[in-house]
Amino acid sequence: MSWPWLVSLQYQGQHYCGGALIGRQWVLTAAHCNFSTVTDNLVIGRSYLWNTGNRDLIPVKAVYTHPSFTQFPPNDDLCLLHLENPVELGKFVSPICLPGKDDKINLLSKCMTAGWGITEPHQDEFPKTVQQAKVPLISSTSCRSYWGLDIKNTNICGGAAGSSSCMGDSGGPLQCAQDGQYKLIGIVSWGSSNCHPAAPTVFTRISAYRDWITSVTGGEA
């Protein structure tokens, strides 16, 4: 598993959003994914989703949506999922490191996204094999000029270089190489509705929410 922290949010066995394992019992995703503890489960540590069974489904006991979350416009688009039980860590399941709250964003960082979102705008099914793409980071100024919308300092933008996050990628990680390891720099929030490869994706910037994450998880992430 190239990305042992990568999580699939599933409803009735079908993928619909991504997430990132940030502790043995915690997953970070987008609030707008609207995860339900009643109907939904997680799959962690799998590159392929076509042969998952009930034993692969991980239940969640509590959902913590950021208290300031709004969907229109999308702000503070983060949600913490508290797993029923701690996951067993190993080669295929391992949490990603978080940035410090004062970490600065280097626009030249090597960054990647990964997930099971659609790759074509009219695609009927999500791919069963995890997809990944390099994501060059771009300035908030460039992002604002493209979208004509206010991009806040709690966001970071990337992409517009031949590949784009699309439906099913929401909640998935933007992971950037820093100090010899990958860190979770962002969570996919929104972007092009038709997977346009020239459209920047807008991510929720994790460093801006470290205090909230620490508070909710009790320092476990």
Coordinates of N, CA and C in Angstrom, one line a residue:
M1 N 0.9 -1.2 0.0 CA 0.0 0.0 0.0 C 0.9 1.2 0.0
S2 N 0.8 2.0 -1.1 CA 1.7 3.2 -1.2 C 1.3 4.2 -0.1
W3 N 0.0 4.3 0.2 CA -0.4 5.3 1.2 C -1.2 4.6 2.3
P4 N -0.4 4.1 3.3 CA -1.1 3.3 4.4 C -2.1 4.0 5.3
W5 N -2.1 5.3 5.1 CA -3.1 6.1 5.9 C -4.4 6.4 5.1
L6 N -4.4 6.0 3.8 CA -5.6 6.3 3.0 C -6.8 5.5 3.4
V7 N -7.9 6.2 3.5 CA -9.2 5.7 3.9 C -10.3 5.9 2.9
S8 N -11.1 4.8 2.7 CA -12.3 4.9 1.9 C -13.5 5.0 2.8
L9 N -14.4 6.0 2.7 CA -15.7 6.1 3.3 C -16.7 5.4 2.5
Q10 N -17.5 4.5 3.1 CA -18.4 3.7 2.2 C -19.8 3.6 2.8
Y11 N -20.7 3.6 1.9 CA -22.1 3.4 2.2 C -22.6 2.2 1.4
Q12 N -23.1 1.2 2.2 CA -23.5 -0.1 1.6 C -22.5 -0.7 0.6
G13 N -21.2 -0.6 1.1 CA -20.1 -1.2 0.3 C -19.6 -0.4 -0.8
Q14 N -20.1 0.8 -1.0 CA -19.7 1.6 -2.1 C -19.0 2.9 -1.6
H15 N -17.8 3.1 -2.2 CA -17.0 4.3 -1.9 C -17.7 5.5 -2.3
Y16 N -17.6 6.6 -1.4 CA -18.1 7.9 -1.8 C -17.2 9.0 -1.4
C17 N -16.3 8.9 -0.5 CA -15.4 9.9 -0.1 C -14.1 9.3 0.4
G18 N -13.0 10.1 0.5 CA -11.8 9.7 1.1 C -11.5 10.2 2.5
G19 N -10.4 9.8 3.1 CA -10.1 10.3 4.4 C -8.6 9.9 4.7
A20 N -8.1 10.3 5.8 CA -6.7 10.0 6.2 C -6.7 9.6 7.7
L21 N -6.0 8.4 7.9 CA -5.8 7.9 9.3 C -4.7 8.8 9.9
I22 N -5.1 9.4 11.1 CA -4.1 10.3 11.7 C -3.7 9.8 13.1
G23 N -4.3 8.7 13.5 CA -4.0 8.1 14.8 C -4.6 6.7 14.8
R24 N -4.4 5.9 15.8 CA -4.9 4.5 15.8 C -6.4 4.4 15.8
Q25 N -7.0 5.5 16.3 CA -8.5 5.5 16.4 C -9.1 6.7 15.8
W26 N -8.4 7.4 14.9 CA -8.9 8.7 14.4 C -8.7 8.8 12.9
V27 N -9.7 9.3 12.2 CA -9.7 9.5 10.7 C -10.1 11.0 10.5
L28 N -9.4 11.7 9.7 CA -9.8 13.1 9.3 C -10.3 13.1 7.9
T29 N -11.4 13.7 7.7 CA -12.1 13.8 6.3 C -12.7 15.1 6.2
A30 N -13.5 15.3 5.1 CA -14.2 16.6 4.9 C -15.6 16.5 5.5
A31 N -16.0 17.6 6.1 CA -17.3 17.6 6.8 C -18.4 17.5 5.8
H32 N -18.3 18.0 4.6 CA -19.4 17.9 3.6 C -19.6 16.5 3.1
C33 N -18.7 15.5 3.5 CA -19.0 14.1 3.1 C -20.2 13.6 3.9
N34 N -20.4 14.2 5.1 CA -21.6 13.9 5.8 C -21.7 12.4 6.3
F35 N -20.6 11.9 6.9 CA -20.5 10.5 7.3 C -21.6 10.2 8.4
S36 N -22.2 9.0 8.3 CA -23.2 8.6 9.2 C -22.7 7.3 10.0
T37 N -22.7 7.4 11.3 CA -22.3 6.2 12.1 C -23.3 5.1 12.0
V38 N -24.5 5.4 11.5 CA -25.6 4.4 11.4 C -25.4 3.5 10.1
T39 N -25.2 4.2 9.0 CA -25.2 3.5 7.7 C -23.8 3.3 7.0
D40 N -22.8 4.0 7.5 CA -21.5 4.1 6.8 C -20.4 3.4 7.6
N41 N -19.4 2.9 6.9 CA -18.2 2.3 7.4 C -17.0 2.8 6.7
L42 N -15.8 2.4 7.2 CA -14.5 2.7 6.6 C -13.8 1.5 6.2
V43 N -13.0 1.7 5.1 CA -12.0 0.7 4.7 C -10.6 1.3 4.7
I44 N -9.7 0.7 5.4 CA -8.4 1.3 5.6 C -7.3 0.3 5.2
G45 N -6.3 0.8 4.5 CA -5.1 0.0 4.2 C -5.3 -0.9 2.9
R46 N -6.2 -0.5 2.1 CA -6.4 -1.3 0.9 C -6.2 -0.4 -0.4
S47 N -5.4 -1.0 -1.3 CA -5.2 -0.3 -2.6 C -6.4 -0.6 -3.6
Y48 N -7.0 -1.8 -3.3 CA -8.1 -2.3 -4.2 C -9.4 -2.4 -3.4
L49 N -10.5 -2.0 -4.0 CA -11.7 -2.0 -3.3 C -12.7 -3.1 -3.8
W50 N -12.3 -3.9 -4.8 CA -13.3 -4.8 -5.5 C -13.5 -6.1 -4.7
N51 N -12.6 -6.4 -3.7 CA -12.8 -7.7 -3.0 C -12.9 -7.4 -1.5
T52 N -13.4 -6.3 -1.1 CA -13.6 -6.1 0.3 C -14.8 -6.8 0.9
G53 N -14.7 -7.3 2.1 CA -15.8 -8.0 2.7 C -16.2 -7.3 4.0
N54 N -17.1 -7.9 4.8 CA -17.5 -7.4 6.0 C -16.3 -7.2 7.0
R55 N -15.4 -8.2 6.9 CA -14.2 -8.1 7.8 C -13.4 -6.9 7.6
D56 N -13.5 -6.3 6.4 CA -12.7 -5.1 6.1 C -13.3 -3.8 6.5
L57 N -14.6 -3.9 6.9 CA -15.4 -2.7 7.2 C -15.1 -2.3 8.7
I58 N -14.7 -1.1 8.9 CA -14.4 -0.5 10.2 C -15.5 0.4 10.7
P59 N -16.2 0.1 11.8 CA -17.3 1.0 12.2 C -16.7 2.2 13.0
V60 N -17.5 3.3 13.0 CA -17.2 4.5 13.6 C -18.2 4.8 14.7
K61 N -17.7 5.2 15.9 CA -18.6 5.4 17.0 C -19.0 6.9 17.2
A62 N -18.2 7.8 16.7 CA -18.6 9.2 16.9 C -18.0 10.1 15.7
V63 N -18.8 11.1 15.4 CA -18.4 12.0 14.3 C -18.3 13.4 15.0
Y64 N -17.2 14.1 14.7 CA -17.0 15.4 15.2 C -16.8 16.4 14.1
T65 N -17.8 17.1 13.7 CA -17.7 18.1 12.6 C -17.2 19.4 13.2
H66 N -16.4 20.1 12.4 CA -15.9 21.4 12.9 C -17.1 22.3 13.2
P67 N -17.1 22.9 14.4 CA -18.3 23.7 14.8 C -18.6 24.9 13.9
S68 N -17.6 25.4 13.1 CA -17.8 26.5 12.2 C -18.1 26.1 10.8
F69 N -18.2 24.8 10.5 CA -18.4 24.4 9.2 C -19.6 24.9 8.5
T70 N -19.4 25.4 7.3 CA -20.6 25.8 6.4 C -20.3 25.2 5.0
Q71 N -21.3 24.7 4.4 CA -21.1 24.1 3.1 C -21.2 25.1 1.9
F72 N -22.0 26.1 2.1 CA -22.2 27.1 1.0 C -22.1 28.5 1.7
P73 N -20.9 29.2 1.5 CA -19.7 28.7 0.9 C -19.0 27.7 1.8
P74 N -18.1 26.8 1.2 CA -17.4 25.8 2.0 C -16.3 26.4 2.9
N75 N -16.6 26.4 4.2 CA -15.6 26.9 5.1 C -15.4 25.9 6.3
D76 N -14.2 25.8 6.8 CA -13.9 24.9 7.9 C -14.4 23.5 7.6
D77 N -14.1 23.0 6.4 CA -14.7 21.8 5.9 C -13.9 20.5 6.4
L78 N -14.0 20.3 7.7 CA -13.2 19.2 8.4 C -14.1 18.4 9.3
C79 N -13.8 17.1 9.4 CA -14.6 16.3 10.3 C -13.7 15.2 10.8
L80 N -13.8 14.9 12.1 CA -13.0 13.8 12.7 C -13.9 12.6 13.0
L81 N -13.4 11.4 12.6 CA -14.2 10.2 12.9 C -13.5 9.4 13.9
H82 N -14.2 9.1 15.0 CA -13.6 8.3 16.1 C -14.0 6.8 15.9
L83 N -13.0 6.0 15.6 CA -13.3 4.6 15.4 C -13.7 3.8 16.6
E84 N -14.5 2.8 16.4 CA -15.0 1.9 17.5 C -13.8 1.4 18.3
N85 N -12.8 0.9 17.5 CA -11.6 0.3 18.2 C -10.4 0.8 17.5
P86 N -9.3 0.8 18.2 CA -8.0 1.2 17.5 C -7.6 0.2 16.4
V87 N -7.1 0.7 15.3 CA -6.7 -0.2 14.3 C -5.3 -0.8 14.6
E88 N -5.1 -2.0 14.0 CA -3.8 -2.6 14.2 C -2.8 -2.1 13.1
L89 N -1.7 -1.5 13.6 CA -0.8 -0.8 12.7 C 0.2 -1.8 12.1
G90 N 0.6 -1.6 10.9 CA 1.6 -2.4 10.2 C 2.0 -1.9 8.9
K91 N 2.5 -2.7 8.0 CA 3.0 -2.3 6.7 C 1.9 -1.6 5.9
F92 N 0.7 -2.0 6.0 CA -0.4 -1.5 5.2 C -1.3 -0.5 5.8
V93 N -1.2 -0.4 7.1 CA -2.0 0.5 7.9 C -1.1 1.3 8.8
S94 N -1.0 2.6 8.6 CA -0.2 3.5 9.4 C -0.6 4.9 9.3
P95 N -0.7 5.7 10.4 CA -1.2 7.1 10.3 C -0.2 8.0 9.7
I96 N -0.7 9.0 9.1 CA 0.2 10.1 8.5 C 0.5 11.1 9.5
C97 N 1.7 11.7 9.4 CA 2.1 12.8 10.3 C 1.3 14.1 10.0
L98 N 1.0 14.8 11.0 CA 0.4 16.1 10.8 C 1.4 17.2 10.9
P99 N 1.2 18.4 10.2 CA 2.1 19.5 10.3 C 1.9 20.2 11.6
G100 N 2.9 21.0 12.0 CA 2.7 21.8 13.2 C 1.8 23.0 12.9
K101 N 1.2 23.6 13.9 CA 0.3 24.7 13.6 C 1.0 26.0 13.0
D102 N 2.3 26.1 13.2 CA 3.0 27.2 12.7 C 3.8 26.9 11.5
D103 N 3.6 25.7 11.0 CA 4.4 25.3 9.7 C 4.0 26.2 8.6
K104 N 5.0 26.6 7.8 CA 4.7 27.4 6.6 C 4.6 26.5 5.4
I105 N 3.8 26.9 4.4 CA 3.6 26.1 3.2 C 4.6 26.5 2.2
N106 N 5.4 25.5 1.8 CA 6.4 25.8 0.7 C 5.7 25.4 -0.6
L107 N 5.5 26.4 -1.5 CA 4.8 26.1 -2.8 C 5.6 25.2 -3.7
L108 N 6.9 24.9 -3.4 CA 7.7 24.0 -4.2 C 7.7 22.6 -3.6
S109 N 6.9 22.4 -2.6 CA 6.9 21.0 -2.0 C 6.4 20.0 -3.0
K110 N 6.9 18.8 -2.9 CA 6.5 17.6 -3.7 C 5.2 17.1 -3.0
C111 N 4.1 17.3 -3.7 CA 2.8 16.9 -3.1 C 2.0 15.9 -4.0
M112 N 1.2 15.1 -3.3 CA 0.5 14.1 -4.0 C -0.9 14.0 -3.4
T113 N -1.9 13.6 -4.3 CA -3.2 13.2 -3.8 C -3.4 11.8 -4.2
A114 N -4.3 11.1 -3.5 CA -4.6 9.7 -3.8 C -6.0 9.4 -3.4
G115 N -6.7 8.5 -4.1 CA -8.1 8.2 -3.8 C -8.7 7.4 -4.9
W116 N -10.0 7.2 -4.7 CA -10.8 6.4 -5.7 C -11.9 7.2 -6.4
G117 N -11.6 8.5 -6.5 CA -12.6 9.4 -7.2 C -12.6 9.1 -8.7
I118 N -13.7 9.5 -9.4 CA -13.8 9.3 -10.8 C -12.7 10.0 -11.5
T119 N -12.3 9.5 -12.7 CA -11.3 10.1 -13.5 C -11.8 10.8 -14.8
E120 N -13.0 10.6 -15.1 CA -13.7 11.2 -16.2 C -15.0 11.8 -15.7
P121 N -15.5 13.0 -16.3 CA -16.7 13.6 -15.8 C -17.9 12.8 -15.9
H122 N -18.0 11.9 -16.9 CA -19.3 11.1 -17.1 C -19.1 9.7 -16.7
Q123 N -18.1 9.4 -15.9 CA -17.8 8.0 -15.5 C -18.9 7.5 -14.6
D124 N -19.4 6.3 -14.8 CA -20.5 5.7 -14.1 C -20.1 5.1 -12.7
E125 N -18.8 4.6 -12.6 CA -18.4 4.0 -11.4 C -17.0 4.5 -11.0
F126 N -16.8 4.4 -9.7 CA -15.5 4.8 -9.1 C -14.5 3.7 -9.5
P127 N -13.2 4.0 -9.7 CA -12.2 3.0 -10.0 C -12.0 2.1 -8.7
K128 N -11.7 0.9 -8.9 CA -11.5 0.0 -7.8 C -10.1 0.0 -7.3
T129 N -9.2 0.5 -8.1 CA -7.8 0.6 -7.8 C -7.5 2.1 -7.4
V130 N -6.7 2.3 -6.4 CA -6.4 3.7 -5.9 C -5.7 4.4 -7.0
Q131 N -6.1 5.6 -7.3 CA -5.4 6.5 -8.2 C -4.6 7.6 -7.5
Q132 N -3.5 8.0 -8.1 CA -2.7 9.1 -7.4 C -2.2 10.0 -8.5
A133 N -1.9 11.3 -8.0 CA -1.5 12.3 -8.9 C -0.6 13.3 -8.2
K134 N 0.4 13.8 -8.9 CA 1.2 14.9 -8.4 C 0.4 16.2 -8.4
V135 N 0.6 16.9 -7.4 CA -0.2 18.2 -7.2 C 0.7 19.3 -7.0
P136 N 1.0 20.1 -8.0 CA 1.8 21.3 -7.7 C 1.0 22.4 -6.9
L137 N 1.5 22.9 -5.9 CA 0.8 23.9 -5.1 C 0.8 25.3 -5.8
I138 N -0.3 26.0 -5.7 CA -0.3 27.3 -6.3 C -0.7 28.4 -5.3
S139 N -0.4 29.6 -5.5 CA -0.7 30.7 -4.6 C -2.2 30.9 -4.4
S140 N -2.6 31.5 -3.3 CA -4.0 31.8 -3.1 C -4.4 32.9 -4.1
T141 N -3.5 33.8 -4.5 CA -3.8 34.8 -5.5 C -4.2 34.2 -6.8
S142 N -3.4 33.2 -7.3 CA -3.7 32.6 -8.5 C -5.0 31.8 -8.4
C143 N -5.2 31.2 -7.3 CA -6.5 30.4 -7.0 C -7.7 31.3 -7.0
R144 N -7.6 32.5 -6.4 CA -8.7 33.4 -6.4 C -9.0 33.9 -7.8
S145 N -8.0 34.2 -8.6 CA -8.2 34.7 -9.9 C -8.9 33.7 -10.8
Y146 N -8.6 32.4 -10.6 CA -9.3 31.3 -11.4 C -10.7 31.2 -11.0
W147 N -11.0 31.1 -9.7 CA -12.3 30.8 -9.2 C -13.2 32.0 -9.0
G148 N -12.6 33.2 -8.9 CA -13.3 34.4 -8.6 C -14.0 34.4 -7.3
L149 N -13.5 33.6 -6.4 CA -14.0 33.4 -5.0 C -13.0 33.7 -4.0
D150 N -13.4 34.0 -2.8 CA -12.5 34.3 -1.7 C -11.8 33.0 -1.2
I151 N -10.5 32.8 -1.4 CA -9.8 31.7 -0.9 C -9.2 32.1 0.4
K152 N -9.6 31.5 1.5 CA -9.2 32.0 2.9 C -7.8 31.4 3.2
N153 N -7.2 32.0 4.3 CA -5.9 31.5 4.7 C -6.0 30.1 5.4
T154 N -7.2 29.6 5.6 CA -7.4 28.3 6.1 C -7.5 27.2 4.9
N155 N -7.3 27.7 3.7 CA -7.3 26.9 2.5 C -5.9 26.9 1.9
I156 N -5.7 25.9 1.0 CA -4.5 25.9 0.2 C -5.0 25.3 -1.2
C157 N -4.4 25.7 -2.3 CA -4.8 25.3 -3.6 C -3.7 24.6 -4.3
G158 N -4.1 23.6 -5.2 CA -3.1 22.9 -5.9 C -3.8 22.3 -7.1
G159 N -2.9 21.8 -8.0 CA -3.4 21.1 -9.2 C -3.3 22.0 -10.4
A160 N -4.3 22.0 -11.3 CA -4.3 22.8 -12.6 C -3.1 22.4 -13.4
A161 N -2.7 21.1 -13.4 CA -1.5 20.7 -14.2 C -1.7 19.4 -14.9
G162 N -3.0 19.2 -15.4 CA -3.2 18.1 -16.2 C -4.0 17.0 -15.5
S163 N -4.2 17.1 -14.2 CA -5.0 16.2 -13.4 C -5.7 17.0 -12.3
S164 N -6.9 16.4 -11.9 CA -7.7 17.2 -11.0 C -8.4 16.2 -10.0
S165 N -8.7 16.7 -8.8 CA -9.5 15.9 -7.9 C -11.0 16.0 -8.5
C166 N -11.8 15.0 -8.3 CA -13.1 15.0 -8.8 C -14.0 14.2 -7.8
M167 N -15.3 14.0 -8.3 CA -16.2 13.3 -7.4 C -15.7 12.0 -6.8
G168 N -15.8 11.9 -5.5 CA -15.3 10.7 -4.8 C -13.9 11.0 -4.1
D169 N -13.3 12.1 -4.5 CA -12.0 12.4 -3.9 C -12.1 13.3 -2.7
S170 N -13.3 13.9 -2.5 CA -13.5 14.7 -1.3 C -13.1 14.0 -0.1
G171 N -12.5 14.8 0.8 CA -12.1 14.2 2.1 C -10.7 13.6 2.1
G172 N -10.2 13.3 0.9 CA -8.9 12.6 0.7 C -7.8 13.5 1.1
P173 N -6.6 12.9 1.3 CA -5.4 13.7 1.7 C -4.6 14.3 0.6
L174 N -4.1 15.5 0.9 CA -3.0 16.2 0.2 C -1.8 15.9 1.0
Q175 N -0.9 15.1 0.6 CA 0.3 14.7 1.3 C 1.5 15.3 0.7
C176 N 2.3 16.0 1.4 CA 3.5 16.6 0.9 C 4.8 16.1 1.6
A177 N 5.8 16.0 0.9 CA 7.1 15.5 1.4 C 7.8 16.6 2.2
Q178 N 8.0 16.4 3.5 CA 8.7 17.4 4.3 C 9.6 16.7 5.3
D179 N 10.8 17.1 5.4 CA 11.8 16.5 6.4 C 11.9 15.0 6.2
G180 N 11.8 14.5 5.0 CA 12.0 13.1 4.7 C 10.8 12.2 5.0
Q181 N 9.7 12.8 5.2 CA 8.4 12.0 5.4 C 7.3 12.8 4.8
Y182 N 6.2 12.1 4.6 CA 5.0 12.8 4.1 C 4.2 13.3 5.3
K183 N 3.6 14.5 5.1 CA 2.8 15.1 6.1 C 1.4 15.5 5.5
L184 N 0.4 15.4 6.3 CA -1.0 15.7 5.8 C -1.1 17.3 5.8
I185 N -1.0 17.8 4.6 CA -1.0 19.3 4.5 C -2.5 19.8 4.2
G186 N -3.3 18.9 3.6 CA -4.6 19.4 3.3 C -5.6 18.2 3.1
I187 N -6.9 18.5 3.2 CA -8.0 17.6 2.9 C -8.8 18.2 1.7
V188 N -9.1 17.3 0.7 CA -9.8 17.8 -0.4 C -11.2 18.4 0.0
S189 N -11.4 19.6 -0.3 CA -12.7 20.3 0.0 C -13.6 20.4 -1.2
W190 N -13.1 21.2 -2.3 CA -13.9 21.4 -3.4 C -13.1 21.7 -4.7
G191 N -13.7 21.6 -5.8 CA -13.0 21.9 -7.1 C -13.9 21.9 -8.2
S192 N -13.4 21.5 -9.4 CA -14.2 21.5 -10.6 C -15.3 20.4 -10.6
S193 N -16.5 20.8 -11.0 CA -17.6 19.8 -11.0 C -17.4 18.8 -12.2
N194 N -16.6 19.2 -13.2 CA -16.5 18.3 -14.3 C -15.1 17.8 -14.5
C195 N -14.3 17.7 -13.4 CA -13.0 17.2 -13.4 C -12.0 17.9 -14.3
H196 N -12.2 19.2 -14.5 CA -11.4 19.9 -15.5 C -10.0 19.9 -15.1
P197 N -9.0 19.4 -15.9 CA -7.6 19.3 -15.5 C -6.9 20.6 -15.3
A198 N -7.5 21.7 -15.8 CA -6.9 23.1 -15.6 C -7.4 23.8 -14.3
A199 N -8.4 23.1 -13.6 CA -9.0 23.8 -12.5 C -8.3 23.4 -11.2
P200 N -7.9 24.4 -10.4 CA -7.3 24.1 -9.1 C -8.2 23.5 -8.2
T201 N -7.7 22.6 -7.3 CA -8.5 22.0 -6.3 C -8.3 22.8 -5.0
V202 N -9.3 23.0 -4.2 CA -9.2 23.7 -3.0 C -9.2 22.7 -1.8
F203 N -8.2 22.8 -1.0 CA -8.0 21.9 0.2 C -8.2 22.7 1.5
T204 N -8.6 22.1 2.5 CA -8.6 22.6 3.8 C -7.2 22.5 4.4
R205 N -6.6 23.5 4.8 CA -5.2 23.5 5.3 C -5.1 23.0 6.7
I206 N -4.5 21.9 6.9 CA -4.5 21.2 8.2 C -3.8 22.0 9.3
S207 N -2.7 22.7 9.0 CA -2.0 23.4 10.1 C -2.8 24.4 10.8
A208 N -3.8 25.0 10.1 CA -4.7 26.0 10.7 C -5.7 25.4 11.7
Y209 N -5.7 24.0 11.8 CA -6.7 23.4 12.6 C -6.1 22.5 13.7
R210 N -4.8 22.6 13.9 CA -4.1 21.7 14.8 C -4.7 21.8 16.2
D211 N -5.0 23.0 16.7 CA -5.5 23.1 18.0 C -6.9 22.4 18.2
W212 N -7.7 22.5 17.2 CA -9.0 21.8 17.2 C -8.8 20.3 17.2
I213 N -7.9 19.8 16.3 CA -7.7 18.4 16.2 C -7.2 17.8 17.5
T214 N -6.2 18.5 18.1 CA -5.7 18.1 19.4 C -6.7 18.1 20.5
S215 N -7.6 19.1 20.5 CA -8.6 19.2 21.5 C -9.6 18.0 21.4
V216 N -10.1 17.7 20.2 CA -11.1 16.7 20.0 C -10.5 15.3 20.3
T217 N -9.3 15.1 19.8 CA -8.7 13.7 19.9 C -8.0 13.5 21.3
G218 N -7.9 14.6 22.1 CA -7.2 14.4 23.4 C -5.7 14.2 23.2
G219 N -5.2 14.7 22.1 CA -3.8 14.5 21.8 C -3.4 13.2 21.2
E220 N -4.4 12.4 20.8 CA -4.1 11.1 20.3 C -3.7 11.2 18.8
A221 N -3.8 12.4 18.2 CA -3.5 12.5 16.8 C -2.7 13.9 16.6

